């Protein structure tokens, strides 16, 4: 489970090397370098998305505290350009705020007044959106010595002048023909910008690359899965892949296996630098296809999927790894946020990392050795494993979870969306608690049954499972049960006891990330359009501010001229609203408003009133097609369209709800969109490479059948007939 190369013990004795030895003074900005990011400073700046290198998202500021947080109001706000998911944490340096938005755009504001300073649009080809598994989002920028760094959906890493927004350099870190996209945050360590990417579902081989921060020249690359041809890559990962990782994958080639798919293992979010040990930690993603029986013939643990991997930041050389979900088969990534801390164990200080990945267990891992110290559930009702063996570090799996072996339907908790996804969690040193935005979303897994699921396709997810089965049966009570079981929870988890100290239930899933402060506060936004503050020690709710739209991102806090502010983004988007269908529940009626909101004590600015939204009246076109046509249309819709337009064609206010689209009423219009790609500029590309005109028409018949179902049932389901708030 844990393998080491080289003298790891020596790593613990390394001197802290956090950047170049001299600061670079940039006019108008304090020198944000490795020395600064090691501590995060006095809290006046929020200089990186996780606040400091330990990524605790904890601010030392106390001006806003548990006694006066009820007086928070809006200081200023700014509407953002694209009504897609907004997942970035605002970065603030010397009174200037930098925010990345959908389609990888970057905006700069005066952090006190909200005045726009500059904007940058990388002009991403919107057709690239079809390769973004979970919306065209961006989780934030990095700031380093007067430069702002951002990754783009089309695979570029770009350096911008922080003062002007002018592009300084651009590195194409992904092949444009690849299925990868960048949605994560770059990290800058010792004058190197480190970036990964996503795209495992579409067929990608994961890697992380480091670039020189001043020039954009590549410094090193580390691959997280073996070379499909068995050849060296000329990369930092060559030795460990040859000596350890490759033997954990099936040796005999098989159609659709890892050699054909790339294996997955993309590092789409968590990349964390340990300044104390001079180590870099990668959170590695899921396999491709998900189905371990197809991906690796049911053989091997498949390193480094679903693992934490430690590297040397200067060279990318492997140090250690711990695999959280061996032989991963459920999309249980380890890419969720990583927090670094020091914990008392047996009377000694132990350098640990905290991790709450998709699989539902909270891990405490020794940062020096990579040994798993504890693994405890942070949600109830986990169905894939009963726990972990502390001697071997391996999960105690439940046999029925291996759908690829049983061939039977497996009802799972967590789902592929996880018990915790990308949403930031935070740690408060005073309470010793980690604040996790947890998810309760069930799912069904089944080996492929439909012909279009048996083989890899150029467009759409390639999971090796029966996505066509994801549609809900036409049973009102079943749909209501699914909606009721889908919820969220704020979990204040105590790593020392392995249990939650307190929790807060949310009626909807996909709530925002958390941020905590020395003012005994935890901040979190909700999917229902609220921004809340809780007492960090007890969980008592102290603030509930209506912000009109959902909150996905984590907040940041900072001071300008001695006054403390709290900043966050609103919107709907990301994976869950796109794929939830009826499970979107109460959040489906919340407006999608992309906006940056900044609060301060006594803030008096009011948001614009929401427009009146009349109840939607279903007026479906006439049904057509045979039962076989509609069934075929369902199968193809679930295979190619579900991940953007929802199971059963039920949209949740991000991308068009196709049941309400005028295109379904006319065969020619539908064909022009689905087959001819007339809306390519909006991200809706042609599906002619995987669908015939006849199959597209069968899909239209299926969508129309869902409109008729909605007309009859939606009022009873709390669905599309309700007006937005």
XYZ file of C-alpha atoms in Angstrom:
725
model
C 0.000 0.000 0.000
C 2.827 2.352 0.866
C 6.077 2.326 -1.049
C 9.083 4.597 -0.666
C 12.038 5.469 -2.769
C 15.053 7.172 -1.282
C 15.701 8.311 2.293
C 12.353 9.788 3.307
C 13.637 10.413 6.794
C 16.110 12.851 5.302
C 13.237 14.854 3.892
C 12.051 15.651 7.400
C 15.392 17.197 8.182
C 15.475 19.453 5.142
C 15.670 23.157 5.737
C 12.543 25.060 4.776
C 13.056 26.221 1.206
C 10.076 28.263 0.200
C 11.163 30.289 -2.778
C 14.096 32.206 -4.102
C 16.271 33.584 -1.352
C 15.489 37.214 -2.160
C 12.135 38.929 -2.493
C 11.194 40.649 -5.675
C 9.690 44.064 -5.093
C 6.850 44.780 -7.510
C 5.438 48.310 -7.608
C 2.031 48.406 -5.944
C 2.303 44.960 -4.371
C 3.859 43.412 -1.308
C 6.314 40.660 -2.249
C 4.213 37.497 -2.317
C 6.759 34.696 -2.428
C 7.442 31.425 -0.660
C 8.338 33.083 2.626
C 5.040 34.973 2.665
C 2.901 32.002 1.584
C 4.391 29.763 4.265
C 2.491 31.720 6.929
C -0.056 33.723 4.944
C 0.993 36.898 6.714
C -1.114 38.830 9.197
C -4.411 38.218 7.398
C -4.586 41.566 5.616
C -4.133 39.670 2.320
C -5.681 36.435 1.125
C -2.742 35.744 -1.161
C -3.583 32.209 -2.353
C -6.790 30.231 -2.606
C -6.065 28.176 0.534
C -4.709 31.294 2.380
C -1.236 29.773 2.900
C 0.761 26.725 1.884
C -0.894 24.594 4.568
C -4.246 25.266 2.810
C -6.190 25.438 6.085
C -8.346 28.312 4.795
C -8.057 29.838 8.242
C -7.628 33.580 8.729
C -6.140 35.134 11.890
C -8.482 38.144 11.573
C -10.869 38.854 14.462
C -12.521 42.195 13.662
C -15.527 40.237 12.399
C -16.289 37.723 15.138
C -18.986 35.599 16.731
C -20.334 38.598 18.658
C -20.855 40.987 15.720
C -21.090 38.813 12.597
C -24.858 39.328 12.612
C -24.146 42.901 11.482
C -22.511 41.850 8.204
C -24.034 43.432 5.115
C -23.069 43.966 1.504
C -20.288 46.478 0.912
C -20.276 46.043 -2.877
C -20.980 43.492 -5.572
C -20.131 42.926 -9.219
C -22.049 40.904 -11.776
C -19.920 38.355 -13.640
C -20.060 37.732 -17.382
C -21.177 34.085 -17.750
C -24.091 32.277 -16.111
C -22.127 29.085 -15.519
C -20.586 27.638 -12.385
C -18.464 30.067 -10.332
C -16.059 28.066 -8.151
C -13.155 30.430 -7.457
C -12.035 31.756 -4.104
C -11.171 35.473 -4.460
C -7.446 36.214 -4.034
C -6.588 39.608 -2.503
C -3.174 41.311 -2.406
C -2.594 44.903 -1.268
C -6.205 45.968 -1.720
C -6.586 44.412 -5.187
C -8.802 41.393 -5.797
C -8.294 38.759 -8.500
C -11.097 36.396 -9.456
C -11.271 33.721 -12.134
C -14.674 32.959 -13.622
C -16.316 30.557 -16.060
C -14.491 30.000 -19.364
C -11.192 30.753 -17.572
C -11.619 34.527 -17.571
C -9.839 36.658 -14.952
C -11.126 39.906 -13.434
C -9.366 42.380 -11.133
C -11.122 44.799 -8.756
C -10.331 47.395 -6.140
C -11.028 45.248 -3.069
C -12.460 48.169 -1.077
C -14.701 49.876 -3.624
C -15.396 47.215 -6.246
C -14.030 49.374 -9.053
C -13.041 47.273 -12.053
C -9.288 47.427 -12.691
C -8.856 45.082 -15.649
C -10.190 41.914 -17.226
C -8.589 39.124 -19.220
C -10.375 36.753 -21.597
C -8.265 33.846 -22.933
C -10.890 33.428 -25.670
C -11.330 29.715 -25.172
C -12.992 27.920 -28.074
C -16.467 27.202 -26.686
C -16.479 23.851 -28.462
C -13.992 22.759 -25.809
C -16.841 22.759 -23.317
C -17.933 19.310 -24.482
C -14.690 17.959 -22.971
C -15.313 19.554 -19.573
C -16.909 16.850 -17.446
C -18.384 19.161 -14.843
C -19.037 22.610 -16.314
C -16.603 25.198 -17.716
C -15.522 26.317 -14.249
C -12.283 27.659 -12.801
C -11.374 27.401 -9.113
C -9.023 30.328 -8.835
C -5.750 32.024 -9.647
C -2.290 32.003 -8.094
C -0.351 35.171 -7.197
C 3.466 35.225 -7.124
C 5.857 38.191 -7.205
C 3.528 40.491 -9.114
C 2.157 37.878 -11.542
C -1.230 36.186 -11.662
C -1.423 32.620 -13.031
C -4.512 30.896 -14.420
C -5.199 27.586 -16.153
C -7.685 27.433 -19.027
C -10.308 24.971 -20.229
C -8.283 24.402 -23.408
C -5.167 23.432 -21.464
C -3.094 26.611 -21.332
C -1.232 27.900 -18.299
C -1.062 31.698 -18.539
C 0.955 34.310 -16.647
C -0.532 37.804 -16.352
C 0.902 41.069 -15.078
C -1.041 41.669 -11.848
C -1.017 45.446 -12.324
C -2.343 45.540 -15.900
C -3.730 42.113 -16.797
C -1.342 41.914 -19.750
C -0.328 38.396 -20.753
C 3.332 37.711 -19.970
C 3.552 34.138 -21.264
C 1.394 31.143 -22.136
C 2.321 27.446 -22.032
C 0.185 24.809 -23.765
C 0.305 22.105 -21.124
C -2.197 19.830 -22.917
C -2.346 18.586 -26.497
C -5.276 20.406 -28.115
C -6.472 17.078 -29.507
C -6.524 15.560 -26.035
C -9.588 15.190 -23.844
C -8.104 17.152 -20.957
C -9.254 20.452 -19.472
C -7.871 22.656 -16.702
C -10.302 23.805 -14.028
C -8.000 23.720 -10.988
C -5.798 26.269 -9.284
C -2.096 26.577 -10.165
C 0.281 26.438 -7.204
C 3.590 28.317 -7.202
C 6.450 26.708 -5.297
C 10.098 27.799 -5.382
C 9.591 29.838 -8.559
C 7.802 26.965 -10.308
C 4.129 26.962 -11.304
C 2.616 23.504 -10.888
C -0.577 22.515 -12.711
C -2.606 19.367 -13.401
C -5.804 18.846 -15.379
C -9.053 16.860 -15.582
C -10.667 14.614 -18.171
C -10.362 11.016 -16.978
C -13.966 10.218 -17.944
C -13.280 11.151 -21.549
C -10.044 9.195 -21.805
C -6.889 10.877 -20.547
C -3.620 9.855 -18.962
C -2.929 11.981 -15.916
C 0.154 14.052 -15.241
C 1.316 17.145 -13.378
C 3.751 19.665 -14.862
C 5.968 22.346 -13.324
C 6.893 25.493 -15.287
C 9.358 28.282 -14.572
C 7.299 31.128 -13.128
C 9.292 33.818 -14.959
C 9.524 32.250 -18.421
C 6.956 29.446 -18.727
C 9.658 26.926 -19.590
C 8.829 23.370 -18.514
C 10.863 22.215 -15.510
C 9.546 18.679 -14.929
C 6.544 16.391 -15.455
C 5.210 13.482 -13.393
C 2.788 10.934 -14.886
C 0.333 9.277 -12.506
C -0.409 6.179 -14.616
C 1.911 3.935 -16.664
C 2.816 4.569 -20.281
C 0.357 2.543 -22.420
C 3.179 1.437 -24.723
C 5.437 0.405 -21.883
C 7.994 3.031 -22.866
C 9.760 5.650 -20.701
C 8.335 9.160 -20.954
C 11.532 11.026 -20.239
C 9.755 12.331 -17.133
C 10.366 12.447 -13.395
C 7.951 9.534 -12.987
C 9.841 7.045 -15.186
C 11.628 5.180 -12.391
C 8.691 4.706 -10.012
C 6.340 3.718 -12.835
C 8.854 1.112 -13.997
C 9.707 -0.329 -10.596
C 6.363 -0.171 -8.797
C 3.299 1.236 -10.530
C 3.144 -0.664 -13.835
C 3.004 -4.071 -12.136
C -0.253 -3.006 -10.408
C -2.059 -2.882 -13.771
C -3.159 -5.833 -15.933
C -0.402 -7.102 -18.198
C -2.529 -8.684 -20.920
C -4.096 -6.190 -23.365
C -7.887 -6.169 -23.552
C -10.267 -4.109 -25.672
C -11.162 -0.849 -23.944
C -8.589 -1.268 -21.181
C -6.129 1.253 -19.750
C -3.802 1.076 -22.735
C -6.585 2.342 -24.954
C -8.091 4.833 -22.495
C -4.944 6.286 -20.922
C -5.992 4.945 -17.536
C -7.194 8.230 -16.051
C -5.539 9.404 -12.837
C -5.838 13.095 -13.634
C -4.856 15.587 -10.919
C -7.603 18.129 -11.433
C -7.533 19.909 -8.097
C -5.455 19.124 -4.997
C -1.780 20.109 -5.322
C -0.368 21.179 -1.951
C 3.133 22.268 -0.908
C 4.605 21.302 2.460
C 7.103 24.032 3.348
C 8.198 22.221 6.525
C 9.287 19.058 4.691
C 9.838 20.575 1.246
C 7.399 18.104 -0.314
C 4.610 18.466 -2.840
C 1.416 16.413 -2.463
C -0.806 15.403 -5.376
C -4.376 14.192 -4.999
C -4.870 11.753 -7.894
C -8.193 11.097 -9.600
C -10.245 8.129 -10.777
C -9.542 5.524 -13.438
C -10.795 5.325 -16.999
C -13.035 3.575 -17.527
C -14.427 3.528 -13.990
C -15.154 -0.182 -14.300
C -12.053 -1.947 -12.933
C -13.069 -5.146 -14.707
C -12.702 -3.471 -18.085
C -9.912 -1.039 -17.220
C -7.560 -3.618 -15.763
C -9.292 -6.968 -16.266
C -10.159 -6.894 -12.560
C -6.457 -7.120 -11.707
C -4.189 -4.996 -9.515
C -4.521 -1.856 -7.410
C -3.829 0.444 -10.382
C -1.335 2.954 -8.996
C -1.503 5.882 -8.628
C -5.275 6.129 -8.994
C -7.120 7.549 -5.976
C -3.846 8.143 -4.133
C -1.965 10.866 -2.328
C 1.502 11.057 -3.923
C 4.420 12.992 -2.418
C 7.093 14.471 -4.712
C 10.192 16.624 -4.430
C 9.183 20.035 -5.844
C 12.577 20.814 -7.384
C 12.651 17.751 -9.617
C 9.285 15.988 -9.424
C 11.022 12.932 -7.943
C 8.744 10.442 -6.162
C 8.942 10.266 -2.337
C 5.960 8.179 -1.136
C 2.315 7.422 -1.793
C -0.782 6.182 -0.013
C -3.645 4.737 -2.053
C -7.017 5.474 -0.465
C -9.176 3.394 -2.825
C -7.276 0.474 -4.382
C -8.634 -0.888 -7.686
C -10.987 2.108 -7.806
C -14.254 1.330 -9.641
C -16.681 4.069 -8.540
C -15.104 7.414 -9.543
C -13.819 7.800 -5.976
C -11.139 10.389 -6.628
C -8.531 11.612 -4.146
C -8.441 15.066 -5.746
C -10.371 16.729 -2.930
C -8.677 19.482 -0.861
C -5.712 18.538 1.340
C -4.968 20.310 4.641
C -1.597 20.252 6.429
C -1.445 20.383 10.216
C 0.484 19.244 13.283
C -1.299 16.866 15.627
C -0.483 15.550 19.107
C -0.245 11.744 19.086
C 1.088 9.778 22.059
C 2.519 12.954 23.494
C 4.449 13.863 20.357
C 3.902 16.405 17.608
C 3.198 14.600 14.338
C 3.168 16.352 10.970
C -0.032 15.164 9.283
C -2.242 15.840 6.328
C -6.037 15.699 6.526
C -8.090 14.446 3.618
C -11.820 13.858 3.122
C -12.102 12.383 -0.389
C -15.110 11.153 -2.305
C -15.124 7.688 -0.740
C -16.561 8.972 2.557
C -13.636 8.292 4.925
C -11.589 11.005 6.649
C -7.869 10.206 6.476
C -5.050 11.347 8.725
C -1.715 10.589 7.028
C 1.811 11.019 8.373
C 3.506 13.526 6.052
C 7.001 12.151 6.680
C 6.361 8.476 5.979
C 3.074 8.444 4.056
C 1.590 6.026 6.598
C -2.155 6.171 7.132
C -2.744 6.873 10.831
C -6.549 6.774 10.838
C -9.507 6.493 8.477
C -12.983 7.165 9.841
C -16.320 7.821 8.097
C -17.423 11.445 7.956
C -20.875 10.605 6.542
C -23.408 7.958 7.546
C -24.440 4.957 5.496
C -21.297 4.215 3.470
C -22.059 1.097 1.418
C -18.795 0.195 -0.343
C -16.618 -0.511 2.722
C -17.109 -1.042 6.439
C -13.815 0.571 7.429
C -10.030 0.316 7.063
C -7.496 -2.166 8.371
C -4.946 -0.035 10.220
C -2.227 -2.670 9.810
C -2.439 -2.941 6.027
C -3.915 0.478 5.307
C -6.478 -1.168 3.026
C -10.273 -0.784 3.014
C -12.507 -3.599 4.223
C -14.710 -3.798 1.148
C -18.250 -5.108 0.931
C -18.342 -7.712 -1.869
C -21.619 -6.468 -3.329
C -19.966 -3.144 -4.173
C -17.872 -4.864 -6.868
C -20.554 -4.621 -9.553
C -17.932 -5.439 -12.173
C -17.576 -8.881 -10.514
C -21.169 -9.594 -9.492
C -22.741 -8.293 -12.695
C -25.604 -7.027 -10.540
C -27.068 -3.588 -9.871
C -25.308 -1.954 -6.924
C -26.983 0.888 -5.023
C -24.215 3.032 -3.621
C -23.501 5.715 -1.079
C -21.445 7.744 -1.868
C -22.220 8.298 -5.534
C -19.652 9.245 -8.201
C -20.109 12.826 -6.950
C -18.734 11.653 -3.630
C -19.328 12.288 0.045
C -17.180 15.387 -0.492
C -16.260 16.877 -3.842
C -14.036 19.848 -4.798
C -15.748 22.280 -2.385
C -13.105 23.667 0.004
C -12.941 22.413 3.567
C -11.166 24.368 6.305
C -9.365 23.817 9.607
C -9.430 25.940 12.744
C -6.334 25.448 14.971
C -8.204 26.795 18.007
C -10.985 24.196 17.827
C -8.962 21.436 16.167
C -11.929 20.806 13.846
C -12.100 20.365 10.088
C -15.236 21.820 8.482
C -16.390 19.606 5.594
C -19.180 20.422 3.105
C -20.482 16.847 2.918
C -22.814 15.325 0.316
C -25.528 12.685 0.469
C -26.269 11.611 -3.087
C -27.041 7.993 -3.932
C -26.231 6.247 -7.211
C -26.634 2.969 -9.063
C -23.741 1.106 -10.688
C -24.209 -1.643 -13.270
C -21.890 -3.139 -15.873
C -22.670 -2.041 -19.446
C -25.895 -3.439 -20.893
C -26.661 -1.282 -23.940
C -24.637 -1.621 -27.162
C -23.563 2.039 -27.034
C -21.992 1.474 -23.588
C -19.795 -1.441 -24.607
C -17.167 0.535 -26.488
C -15.313 3.812 -26.220
C -16.743 6.836 -28.013
C -15.130 10.060 -29.201
C -17.672 12.208 -27.347
C -19.138 11.768 -23.890
C -18.230 9.841 -20.769
C -16.617 6.423 -21.115
C -17.316 4.803 -17.752
C -17.652 1.142 -18.656
C -21.031 1.181 -16.918
C -24.717 1.361 -17.703
C -25.337 5.109 -17.789
C -28.598 4.450 -19.646
C -29.852 2.919 -16.409
C -29.440 6.284 -14.677
C -32.885 7.395 -15.848
C -35.553 7.283 -13.154
C -38.587 5.034 -13.572
C -41.937 6.701 -14.177
C -42.947 6.335 -10.570
C -43.813 9.461 -8.585
C -43.134 7.889 -5.196
C -39.700 6.663 -6.319
C -38.771 10.112 -7.585
C -39.911 11.672 -4.312
C -37.761 9.193 -2.396
C -34.714 10.095 -4.502
C -35.287 13.793 -3.870
C -35.686 13.251 -0.125
C -32.478 11.216 0.106
C -30.408 13.886 -1.656
C -29.163 16.420 0.864
C -26.112 18.142 2.250
C -24.455 18.492 5.621
C -21.835 20.708 7.207
C -19.650 18.387 9.271
C -17.351 19.762 11.979
C -15.042 16.750 12.140
C -12.582 16.120 14.967
C -9.581 14.178 13.589
C -8.474 13.355 17.134
C -11.636 11.385 17.928
C -12.542 10.322 14.405
C -16.059 11.686 14.848
C -18.089 14.792 14.116
C -18.330 17.223 17.009
C -21.312 18.958 15.451
C -23.219 18.973 12.166
C -25.714 21.138 10.307
C -28.226 19.559 7.924
C -28.934 21.202 4.571
C -32.125 20.320 2.656
C -30.296 20.474 -0.680
C -26.982 19.116 -1.866
C -23.993 20.887 -3.500
C -23.506 23.600 -0.907
C -20.489 25.894 -0.804
C -17.010 25.447 0.621
C -16.016 26.623 4.088
C -13.684 29.269 5.511
C -12.849 29.771 9.193
C -11.361 32.629 11.217
C -9.826 33.381 14.589
C -13.066 35.226 15.358
C -14.542 31.789 16.204
C -16.381 31.707 12.883
C -17.059 29.290 10.055
C -18.551 30.679 6.842
C -20.462 28.642 4.268
C -22.885 29.439 1.461
C -25.735 27.136 0.502
C -27.318 25.826 -2.682
C -30.524 27.631 -1.686
C -28.984 31.103 -1.920
C -27.948 31.763 1.667
C -24.597 32.865 3.066
C -24.183 31.696 6.630
C -21.846 32.034 9.595
C -21.600 29.568 12.466
C -19.759 29.548 15.775
C -16.686 27.441 15.044
C -16.737 25.703 18.429
C -20.452 24.911 18.809
C -22.034 25.180 15.355
C -24.570 27.768 16.478
C -25.871 29.671 13.428
C -25.039 33.373 13.744
C -25.820 34.764 10.260
C -28.123 33.822 7.396
C -27.921 36.333 4.545
C -30.117 35.959 1.431
C -27.809 36.331 -1.583
C -30.401 35.288 -4.216
C -28.351 32.555 -5.936
C -26.483 29.424 -4.945
C -23.008 29.568 -3.427
C -20.498 26.953 -4.594
C -17.123 28.457 -3.785
C -15.231 29.059 -0.596
C -15.029 32.572 0.816
C -11.950 34.636 1.586
C -11.419 37.481 4.039
C -8.989 40.407 4.117
C -8.539 43.972 5.320
C -8.197 47.292 3.514
C -7.450 50.458 5.519
C -7.998 48.512 8.723
C -11.487 47.271 7.824
C -12.242 43.559 7.397
C -14.186 42.219 4.404
C -15.549 38.807 3.373
C -15.781 37.918 -0.343
C -17.400 35.039 -2.246
C -19.076 34.176 -5.559
C -22.642 33.126 -6.327
C -24.054 30.981 -9.134
C -25.310 27.526 -9.923
C -23.194 25.033 -11.806
C -20.587 22.358 -11.508
C -21.326 18.665 -11.774
C -24.371 18.172 -9.542
C -26.831 20.660 -11.076
C -25.944 19.350 -14.530
C -26.522 15.677 -13.724
C -29.003 15.706 -10.849
C -32.349 15.758 -12.677
C -35.187 15.543 -10.177
C -32.639 15.004 -7.387
C -31.845 18.729 -7.678
C -34.852 19.144 -5.429
C -35.343 22.566 -3.804
C -32.224 24.055 -5.410
C -33.704 23.667 -8.905
C -35.903 26.725 -8.321
C -33.015 28.962 -7.190
C -31.921 31.516 -9.839
C -28.511 31.212 -11.490
C -26.888 34.612 -10.932
C -23.104 34.835 -11.476
C -21.948 37.472 -9.025
C -19.097 38.529 -6.747
C -20.344 39.703 -3.352
C -18.219 41.479 -0.704
C -19.448 41.987 2.871
C -18.407 44.203 5.765
C -19.817 45.132 9.149
C -22.641 47.617 8.618
C -22.708 47.137 4.842
C -25.901 48.645 3.396
C -25.816 47.860 -0.334
C -28.915 46.047 -1.603
C -28.970 43.511 -4.421
C -31.274 44.202 -7.364
C -34.764 42.814 -6.959
C -35.332 39.496 -8.695
C -37.649 39.630 -11.692
C -41.023 37.988 -11.396
C -40.924 34.485 -12.826
C -44.320 33.138 -13.824
C -45.078 29.480 -13.271
C -44.024 27.425 -16.271
C -46.876 25.858 -18.199
C -46.038 22.594 -19.935
C -47.262 22.566 -23.528
C -45.636 19.533 -25.129
C -45.490 18.805 -28.852
C -47.362 15.733 -29.952
C -45.771 12.402 -29.127
C -44.287 10.406 -31.977
C -42.222 7.276 -32.507
C -42.687 3.702 -31.400
C -41.881 2.415 -27.940
C -38.670 0.982 -29.402
C -37.745 4.386 -30.860
C -38.265 6.107 -27.516
C -36.257 3.434 -25.695
C -33.400 3.848 -28.177
C -33.610 7.611 -27.759
C -33.460 7.211 -23.986
C -30.361 5.035 -24.210
C -28.493 7.509 -26.400
C -29.665 10.521 -24.407
C -28.371 9.000 -21.175
C -25.112 8.037 -22.880
C -24.307 11.404 -24.470
C -26.554 14.124 -23.022
C -27.107 13.264 -19.352
C -23.899 14.891 -18.116
C -25.002 18.326 -19.340
C -28.798 18.210 -19.576
C -29.654 15.860 -16.709
C -31.120 12.365 -16.447
C -34.568 12.240 -17.981
C -33.805 15.588 -19.652
C -34.554 17.367 -16.346
C -32.493 20.557 -16.230
C -31.644 22.554 -13.115
C -31.124 26.075 -14.367
C -27.550 26.009 -15.659
C -27.744 24.614 -19.189
C -31.018 24.517 -21.146
C -33.765 22.227 -19.904
C -34.415 20.471 -23.197
C -38.000 19.750 -22.212
C -38.579 23.508 -22.501
C -36.584 23.991 -25.712
C -38.381 25.121 -28.866
C -35.992 22.901 -30.842
C -37.813 19.710 -29.863
C -40.916 20.785 -31.792
C -39.198 20.738 -35.188
C -37.148 17.872 -36.634
C -35.077 20.177 -38.824
C -34.132 22.496 -35.999
C -33.243 19.577 -33.735
C -31.048 18.045 -36.437
C -29.289 21.362 -37.061
C -28.285 21.476 -33.389
C -27.520 17.831 -32.614
C -26.070 16.680 -35.938
C -24.957 19.829 -37.748
C -23.596 21.677 -34.695
C -25.191 25.044 -35.437
C -24.723 26.040 -31.771
C -21.050 25.050 -31.615
C -20.149 28.615 -30.617
C -22.185 28.145 -27.439
C -20.455 24.889 -26.589
C -23.080 22.588 -28.135
C -20.990 20.731 -30.716
C -22.145 18.315 -33.391
C -22.678 14.715 -32.256
C -22.551 13.384 -35.802
C -19.461 11.340 -34.949
C -21.482 9.171 -32.558
C -25.125 9.598 -33.659
C -26.953 9.079 -36.944
C -29.784 11.434 -37.947
C -32.216 8.620 -37.150
C -30.775 8.223 -33.661
C -30.958 11.976 -33.090
C -34.640 11.891 -34.080
C -35.234 9.036 -31.643
C -33.706 11.216 -28.938
C -36.149 13.988 -29.833
C -39.008 11.512 -29.444
C -37.670 10.563 -26.023
C -37.345 14.183 -24.841
C -40.906 14.925 -25.969
C -42.096 11.897 -23.984
C -40.443 13.448 -20.912
C -42.346 16.688 -21.456
C -45.597 14.737 -21.383
C -44.461 13.064 -18.164
C -43.639 16.472 -16.663
C -47.039 17.871 -17.581
C -48.705 15.059 -15.664
C -46.359 14.649 -12.723
C -44.156 17.681 -12.055
C -46.591 19.572 -9.852
C -46.631 16.593 -7.509
C -42.842 16.333 -7.589
C -42.136 19.967 -6.818
C -40.566 20.281 -10.239
C -40.596 22.684 -13.159
C -43.942 24.371 -12.519
C -42.686 26.339 -9.538
C -41.527 29.929 -10.072
C -38.024 30.903 -9.047
C -37.682 32.860 -5.793
